[in-house]
mmCIF file of C-alpha atoms in Angstrom:
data_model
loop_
_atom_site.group_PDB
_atom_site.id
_atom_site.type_symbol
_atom_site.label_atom_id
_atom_site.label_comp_id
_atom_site.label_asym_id
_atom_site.label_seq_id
_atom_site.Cartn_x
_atom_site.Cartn_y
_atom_site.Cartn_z
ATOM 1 C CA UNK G 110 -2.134 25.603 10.248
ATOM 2 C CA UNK G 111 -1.188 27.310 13.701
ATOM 3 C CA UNK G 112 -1.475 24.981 17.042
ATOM 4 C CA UNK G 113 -1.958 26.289 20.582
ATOM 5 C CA UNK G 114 -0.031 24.436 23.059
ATOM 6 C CA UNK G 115 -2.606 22.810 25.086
ATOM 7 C CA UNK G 116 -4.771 22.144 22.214
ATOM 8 C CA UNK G 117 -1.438 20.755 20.476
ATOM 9 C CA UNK G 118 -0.693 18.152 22.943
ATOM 10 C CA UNK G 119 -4.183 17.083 23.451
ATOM 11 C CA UNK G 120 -4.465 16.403 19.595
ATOM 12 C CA UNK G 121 -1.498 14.851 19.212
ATOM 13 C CA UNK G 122 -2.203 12.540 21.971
ATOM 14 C CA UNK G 123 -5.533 11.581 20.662
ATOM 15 C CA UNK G 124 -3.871 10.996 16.812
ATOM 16 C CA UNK G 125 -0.880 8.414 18.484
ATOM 17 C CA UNK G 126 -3.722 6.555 20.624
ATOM 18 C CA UNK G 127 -5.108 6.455 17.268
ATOM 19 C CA UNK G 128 -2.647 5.160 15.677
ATOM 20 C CA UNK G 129 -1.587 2.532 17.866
ATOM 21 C CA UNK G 130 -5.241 1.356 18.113
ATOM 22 C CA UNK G 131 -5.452 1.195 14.051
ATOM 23 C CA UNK G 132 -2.099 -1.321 14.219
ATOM 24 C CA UNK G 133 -3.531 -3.605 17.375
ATOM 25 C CA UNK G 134 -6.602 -4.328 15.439
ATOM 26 C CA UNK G 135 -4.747 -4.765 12.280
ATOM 27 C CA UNK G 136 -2.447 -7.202 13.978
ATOM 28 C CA UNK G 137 -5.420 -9.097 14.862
ATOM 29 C CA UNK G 138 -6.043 -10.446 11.407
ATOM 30 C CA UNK G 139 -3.879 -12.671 9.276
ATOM 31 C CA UNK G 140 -1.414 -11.749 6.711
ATOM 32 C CA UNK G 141 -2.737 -11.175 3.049
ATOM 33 C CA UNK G 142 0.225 -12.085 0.813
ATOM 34 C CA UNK G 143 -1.875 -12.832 -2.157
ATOM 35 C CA UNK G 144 -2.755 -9.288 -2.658
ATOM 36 C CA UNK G 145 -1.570 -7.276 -5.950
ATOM 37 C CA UNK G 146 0.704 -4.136 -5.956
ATOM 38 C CA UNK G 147 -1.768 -1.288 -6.266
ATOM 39 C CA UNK G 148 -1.439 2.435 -5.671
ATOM 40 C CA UNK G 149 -3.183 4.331 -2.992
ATOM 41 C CA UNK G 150 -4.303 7.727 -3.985
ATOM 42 C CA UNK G 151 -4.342 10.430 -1.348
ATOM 43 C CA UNK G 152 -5.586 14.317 -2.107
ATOM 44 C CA UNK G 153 -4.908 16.295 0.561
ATOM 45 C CA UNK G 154 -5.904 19.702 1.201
ATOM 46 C CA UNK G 155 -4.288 21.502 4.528
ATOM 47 C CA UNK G 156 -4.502 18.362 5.971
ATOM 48 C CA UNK G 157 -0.823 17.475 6.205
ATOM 49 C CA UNK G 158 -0.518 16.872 9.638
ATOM 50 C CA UNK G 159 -3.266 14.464 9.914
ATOM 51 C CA UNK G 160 -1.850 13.055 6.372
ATOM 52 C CA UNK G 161 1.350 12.424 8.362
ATOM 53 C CA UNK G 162 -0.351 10.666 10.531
ATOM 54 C CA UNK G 163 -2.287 8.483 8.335
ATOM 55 C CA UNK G 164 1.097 7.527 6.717
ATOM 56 C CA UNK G 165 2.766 6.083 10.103
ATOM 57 C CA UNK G 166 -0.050 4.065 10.337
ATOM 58 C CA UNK G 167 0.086 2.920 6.909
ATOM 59 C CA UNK G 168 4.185 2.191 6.904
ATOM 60 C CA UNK G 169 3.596 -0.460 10.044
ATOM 61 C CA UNK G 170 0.147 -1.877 8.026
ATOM 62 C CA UNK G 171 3.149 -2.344 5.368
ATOM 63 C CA UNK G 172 5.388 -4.255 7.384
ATOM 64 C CA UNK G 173 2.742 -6.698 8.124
ATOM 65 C CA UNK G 174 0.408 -6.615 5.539
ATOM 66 C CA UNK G 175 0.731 -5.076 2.082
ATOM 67 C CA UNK G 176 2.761 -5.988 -0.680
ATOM 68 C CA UNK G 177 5.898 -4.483 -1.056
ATOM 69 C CA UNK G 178 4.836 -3.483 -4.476
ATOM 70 C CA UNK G 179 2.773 -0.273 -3.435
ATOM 71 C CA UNK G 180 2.860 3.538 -4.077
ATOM 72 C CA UNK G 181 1.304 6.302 -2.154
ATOM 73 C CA UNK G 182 0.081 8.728 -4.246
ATOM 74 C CA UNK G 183 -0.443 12.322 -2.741
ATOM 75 C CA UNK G 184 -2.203 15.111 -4.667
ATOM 76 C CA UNK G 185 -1.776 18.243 -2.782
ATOM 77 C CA UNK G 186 -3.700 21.124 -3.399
ATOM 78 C CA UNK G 187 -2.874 22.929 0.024
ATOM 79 C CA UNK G 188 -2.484 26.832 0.349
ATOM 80 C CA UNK G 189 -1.668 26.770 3.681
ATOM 81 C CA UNK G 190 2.017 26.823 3.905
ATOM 82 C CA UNK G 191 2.614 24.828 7.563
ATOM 83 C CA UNK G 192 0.777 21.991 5.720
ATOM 84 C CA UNK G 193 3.169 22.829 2.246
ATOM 85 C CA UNK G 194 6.316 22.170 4.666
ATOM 86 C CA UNK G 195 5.084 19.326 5.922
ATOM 87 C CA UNK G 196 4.582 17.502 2.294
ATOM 88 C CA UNK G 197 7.864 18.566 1.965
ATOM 89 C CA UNK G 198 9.629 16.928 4.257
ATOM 90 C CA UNK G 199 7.162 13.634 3.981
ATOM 91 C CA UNK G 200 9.779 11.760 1.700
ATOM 92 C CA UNK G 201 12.627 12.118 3.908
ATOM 93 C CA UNK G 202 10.187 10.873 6.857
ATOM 94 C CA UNK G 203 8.646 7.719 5.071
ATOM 95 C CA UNK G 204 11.551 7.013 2.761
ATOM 96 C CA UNK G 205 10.548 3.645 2.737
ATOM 97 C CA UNK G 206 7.513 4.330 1.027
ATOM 98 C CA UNK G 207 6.704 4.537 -3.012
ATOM 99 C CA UNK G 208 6.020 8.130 -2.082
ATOM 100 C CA UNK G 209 4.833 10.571 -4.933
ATOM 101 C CA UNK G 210 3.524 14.024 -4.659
ATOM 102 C CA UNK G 211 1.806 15.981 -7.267
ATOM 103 C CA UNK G 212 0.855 19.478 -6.520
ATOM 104 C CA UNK G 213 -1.977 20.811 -7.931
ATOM 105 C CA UNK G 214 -3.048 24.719 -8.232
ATOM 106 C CA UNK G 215 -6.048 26.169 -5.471
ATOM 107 C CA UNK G 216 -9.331 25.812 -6.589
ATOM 108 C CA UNK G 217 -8.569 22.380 -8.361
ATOM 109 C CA UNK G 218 -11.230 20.771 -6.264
ATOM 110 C CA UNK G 219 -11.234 17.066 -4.561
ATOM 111 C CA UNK G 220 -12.770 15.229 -7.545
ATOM 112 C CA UNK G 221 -10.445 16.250 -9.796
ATOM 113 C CA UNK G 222 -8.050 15.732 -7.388
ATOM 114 C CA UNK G 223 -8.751 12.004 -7.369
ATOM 115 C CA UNK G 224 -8.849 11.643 -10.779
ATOM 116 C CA UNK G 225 -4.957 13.038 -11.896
ATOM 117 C CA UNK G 226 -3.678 10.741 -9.020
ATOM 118 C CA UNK G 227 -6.004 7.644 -10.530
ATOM 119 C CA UNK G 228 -4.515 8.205 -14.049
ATOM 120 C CA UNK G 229 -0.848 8.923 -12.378
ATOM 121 C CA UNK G 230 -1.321 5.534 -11.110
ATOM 122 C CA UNK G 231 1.235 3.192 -12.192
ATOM 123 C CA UNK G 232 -0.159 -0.454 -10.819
ATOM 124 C CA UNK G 233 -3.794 -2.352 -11.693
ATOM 125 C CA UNK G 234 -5.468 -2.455 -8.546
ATOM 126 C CA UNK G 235 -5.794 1.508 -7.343
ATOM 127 C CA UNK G 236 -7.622 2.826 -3.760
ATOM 128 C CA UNK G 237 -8.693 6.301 -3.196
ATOM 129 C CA UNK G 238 -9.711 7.377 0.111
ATOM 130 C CA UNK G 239 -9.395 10.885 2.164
ATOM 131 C CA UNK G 240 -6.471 11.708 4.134
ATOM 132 C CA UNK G 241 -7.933 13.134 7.543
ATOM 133 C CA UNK G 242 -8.296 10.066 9.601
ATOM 134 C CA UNK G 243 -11.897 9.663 8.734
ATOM 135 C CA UNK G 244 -11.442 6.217 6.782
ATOM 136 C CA UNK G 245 -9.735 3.681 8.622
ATOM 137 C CA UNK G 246 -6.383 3.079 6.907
ATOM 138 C CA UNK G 247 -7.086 -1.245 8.184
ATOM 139 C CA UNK G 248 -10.146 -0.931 6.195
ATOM 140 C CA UNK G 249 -7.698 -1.018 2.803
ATOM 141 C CA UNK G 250 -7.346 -4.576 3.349
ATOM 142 C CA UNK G 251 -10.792 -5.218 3.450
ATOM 143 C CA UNK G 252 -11.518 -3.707 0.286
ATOM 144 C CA UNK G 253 -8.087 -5.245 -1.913
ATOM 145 C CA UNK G 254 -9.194 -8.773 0.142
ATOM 146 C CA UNK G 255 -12.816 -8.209 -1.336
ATOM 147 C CA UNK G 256 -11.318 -6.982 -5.048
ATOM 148 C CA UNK G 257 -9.281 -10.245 -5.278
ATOM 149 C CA UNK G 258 -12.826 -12.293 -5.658
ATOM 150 C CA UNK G 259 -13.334 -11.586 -8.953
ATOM 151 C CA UNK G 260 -14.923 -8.052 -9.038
ATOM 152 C CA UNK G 261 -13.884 -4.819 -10.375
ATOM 153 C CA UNK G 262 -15.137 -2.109 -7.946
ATOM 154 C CA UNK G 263 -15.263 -1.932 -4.364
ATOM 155 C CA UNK G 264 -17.056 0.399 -2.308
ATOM 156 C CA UNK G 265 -16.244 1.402 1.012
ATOM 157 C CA UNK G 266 -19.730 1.605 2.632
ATOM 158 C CA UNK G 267 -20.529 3.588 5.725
ATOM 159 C CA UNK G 268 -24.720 2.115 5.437
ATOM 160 C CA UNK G 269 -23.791 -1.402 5.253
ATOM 161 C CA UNK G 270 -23.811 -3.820 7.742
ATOM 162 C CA UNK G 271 -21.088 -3.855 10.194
ATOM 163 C CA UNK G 272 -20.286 -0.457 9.410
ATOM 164 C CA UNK G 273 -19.203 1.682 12.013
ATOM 165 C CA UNK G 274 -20.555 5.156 11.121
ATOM 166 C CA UNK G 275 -18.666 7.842 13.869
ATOM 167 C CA UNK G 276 -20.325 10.767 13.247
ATOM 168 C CA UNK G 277 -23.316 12.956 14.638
ATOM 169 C CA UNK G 278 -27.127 12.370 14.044
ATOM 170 C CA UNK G 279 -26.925 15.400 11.815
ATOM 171 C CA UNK G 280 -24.371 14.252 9.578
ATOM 172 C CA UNK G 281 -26.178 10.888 9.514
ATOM 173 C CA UNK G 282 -29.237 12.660 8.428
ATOM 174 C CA UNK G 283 -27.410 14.527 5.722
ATOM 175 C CA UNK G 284 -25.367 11.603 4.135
ATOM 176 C CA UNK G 285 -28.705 9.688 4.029
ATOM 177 C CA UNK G 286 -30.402 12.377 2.519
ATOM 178 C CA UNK G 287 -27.832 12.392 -0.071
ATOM 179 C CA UNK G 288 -27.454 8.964 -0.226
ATOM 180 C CA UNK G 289 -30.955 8.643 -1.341
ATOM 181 C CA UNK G 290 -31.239 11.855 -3.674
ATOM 182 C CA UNK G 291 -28.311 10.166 -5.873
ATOM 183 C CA UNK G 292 -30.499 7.520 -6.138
ATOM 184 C CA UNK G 293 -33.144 8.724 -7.430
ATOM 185 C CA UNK G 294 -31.656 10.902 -9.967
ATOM 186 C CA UNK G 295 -28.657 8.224 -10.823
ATOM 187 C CA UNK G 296 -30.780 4.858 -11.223
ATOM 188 C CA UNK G 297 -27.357 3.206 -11.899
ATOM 189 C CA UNK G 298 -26.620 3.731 -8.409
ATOM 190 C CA UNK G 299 -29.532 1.947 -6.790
ATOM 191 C CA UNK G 300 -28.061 -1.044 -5.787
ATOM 192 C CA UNK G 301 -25.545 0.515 -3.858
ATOM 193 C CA UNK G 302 -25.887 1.176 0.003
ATOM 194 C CA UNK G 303 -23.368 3.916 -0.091
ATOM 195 C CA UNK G 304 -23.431 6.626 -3.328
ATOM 196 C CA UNK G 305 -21.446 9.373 -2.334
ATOM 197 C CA UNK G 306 -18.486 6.947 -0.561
ATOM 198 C CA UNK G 307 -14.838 8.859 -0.823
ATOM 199 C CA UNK G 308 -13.480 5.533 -0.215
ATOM 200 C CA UNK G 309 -13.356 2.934 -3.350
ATOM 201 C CA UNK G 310 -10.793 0.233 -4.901
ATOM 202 C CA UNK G 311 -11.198 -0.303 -8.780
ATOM 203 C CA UNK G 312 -9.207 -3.139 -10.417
ATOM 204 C CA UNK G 313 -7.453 -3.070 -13.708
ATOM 205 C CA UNK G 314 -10.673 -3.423 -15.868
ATOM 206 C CA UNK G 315 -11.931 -0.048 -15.087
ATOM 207 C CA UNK G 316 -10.820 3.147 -17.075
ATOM 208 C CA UNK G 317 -10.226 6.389 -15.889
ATOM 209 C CA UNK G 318 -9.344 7.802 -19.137
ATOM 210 C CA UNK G 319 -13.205 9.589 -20.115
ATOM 211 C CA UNK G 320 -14.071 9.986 -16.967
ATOM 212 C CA UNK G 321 -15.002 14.111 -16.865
ATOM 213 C CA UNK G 322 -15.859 15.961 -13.920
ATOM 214 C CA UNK G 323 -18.932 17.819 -13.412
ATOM 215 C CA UNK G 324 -19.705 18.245 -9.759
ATOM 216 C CA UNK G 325 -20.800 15.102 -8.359
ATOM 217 C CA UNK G 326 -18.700 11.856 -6.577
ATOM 218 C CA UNK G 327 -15.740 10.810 -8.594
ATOM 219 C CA UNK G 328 -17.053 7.044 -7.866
ATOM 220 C CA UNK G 329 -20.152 7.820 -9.617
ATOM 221 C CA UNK G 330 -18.557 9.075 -12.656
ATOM 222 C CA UNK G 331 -16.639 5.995 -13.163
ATOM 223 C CA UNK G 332 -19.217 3.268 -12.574
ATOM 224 C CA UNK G 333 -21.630 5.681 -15.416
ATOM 225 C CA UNK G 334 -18.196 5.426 -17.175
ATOM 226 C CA UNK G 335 -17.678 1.923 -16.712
ATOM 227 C CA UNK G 336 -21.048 0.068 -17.559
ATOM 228 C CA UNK G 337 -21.295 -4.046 -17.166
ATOM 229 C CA UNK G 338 -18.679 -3.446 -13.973
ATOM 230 C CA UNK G 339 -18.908 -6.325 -10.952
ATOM 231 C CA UNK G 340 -19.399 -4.085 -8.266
ATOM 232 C CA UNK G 341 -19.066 -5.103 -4.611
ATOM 233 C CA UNK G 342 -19.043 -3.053 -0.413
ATOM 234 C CA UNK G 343 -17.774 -3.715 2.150
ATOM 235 C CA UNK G 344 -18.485 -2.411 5.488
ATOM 236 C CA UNK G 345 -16.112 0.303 6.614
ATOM 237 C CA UNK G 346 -15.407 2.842 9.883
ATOM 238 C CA UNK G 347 -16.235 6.283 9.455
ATOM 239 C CA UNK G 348 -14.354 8.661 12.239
ATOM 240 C CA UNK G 349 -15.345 11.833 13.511
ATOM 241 C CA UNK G 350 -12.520 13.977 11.940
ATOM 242 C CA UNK G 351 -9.839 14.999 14.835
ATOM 243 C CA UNK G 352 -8.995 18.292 13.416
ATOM 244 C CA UNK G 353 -9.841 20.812 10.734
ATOM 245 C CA UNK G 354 -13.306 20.625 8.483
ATOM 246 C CA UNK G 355 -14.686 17.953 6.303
ATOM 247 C CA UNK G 356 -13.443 18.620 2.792
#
């Protein structure tokens, strides 16, 4: 990943007013201290800067709000090797953090991905979500808050709403296209506003063990997976990615 200087400084202004935006409005709302220890699960794909990023803003959400009984879970499948250095050196930087960081060969693909960090997981309640800045790290509370009322899924939702859906009318055209495509050809999927959501929290009672990959949403493969499963959304914010493409 090579940066111009201009461009540099621009960018990394934009990620710190970011940043300190995501803490002000987390600071807003009240501590949860009820919440289990779960694991977050991060792939990452020459996206370490932004990842680096996303992981200051989570270590001050962690002095405020989470449990001290979390992990961060990274699975990298980067080729790029200014984003390998950086996952290097992330331990050092956040050694606070229940930091662990599986590497995975090129061509191992996102869903996949999600799935060897969901079975690496070592605590009940487990939340997957991208690592560019895209989901709102202050949006995790929202979905372990909404997982401690007695369901077993939770789906970020960028249709529901509330939501707060940052992107361009294309992209909105496209993810609503999609949206309603996996509905039609996955009626177990109807009732949900948001199919093809990257962003999810499952709970204890749902298994990751048969879950197989065959080219569609890992989310989707575990509700099929996972019949009879209390399934809830809540409404999330989607951001235009700063740098780099969608995955």
């Amino acid at each position: 990943m090579v940066f111009n200087n201009s461009r540099d400084h621009h960018l990394i202004d934009s990620l710190q007013s970011y940043a300190n935006l995501e803490i002000n409005l987390a600071s807003q709302r009240s501590p949860s201290e009820y919440l289990r220890p779960f694991s977050l699960i991060l792939p990452c794909k020459n996206d370490a800067y932004l990842l680096e990023k996303l992981l200051h803003i989570i270590e001050n959400l962690n002095n405020e709000f989470f449990s001290k009984k979390f992990e961060v879970i990274i699975i990298d499948e980067s080729t790029d090797q200014k984003s390998i250095e950086i996952i290097d050196k992330l331990p050092l930087i956040f050694s606070n953090l229940n930091m662990k960081i599986t590497r995975v060969p090129p061509g191992t693909g996102l869903l996949t991905s999600e799935l060897i960090g969901l079975k690496a997981a070592m605590y009940p309640w487990k939340v997957v979500m991208d690592c560019d800045l895209q989901h709102s790290p202050k949006d995790i509370i929202k979905l372990l808050e909404k997982l401690n009322s007695q369901v077993d899924l939770v789906v970020g939702s960028r249709f529901l709403d509330g939501s707060d859906f940052q992107l361009s009318i294309f992209r909105r055209v496209v993810s609503i296209l999609a949206n309603a495509y996996v509905k039609i050809i996955l009626p177990f999927a109807i009732y949900l506003t948001d199919t093809t959501s990257g962003f999810f929290a499952i709970s204890e009672k749902v298994s990751v063990e048969n879950v197989q990959i065959k080219g569609s949403k890992t989310l989707l493969f575990i509700i099929s997976k996972n019949p009879g499963l209390k399934i809830a959304e809540v409404p999330i914010t989607f951001n235009r990615r700063i740098y780099g493409k969608s995955k």
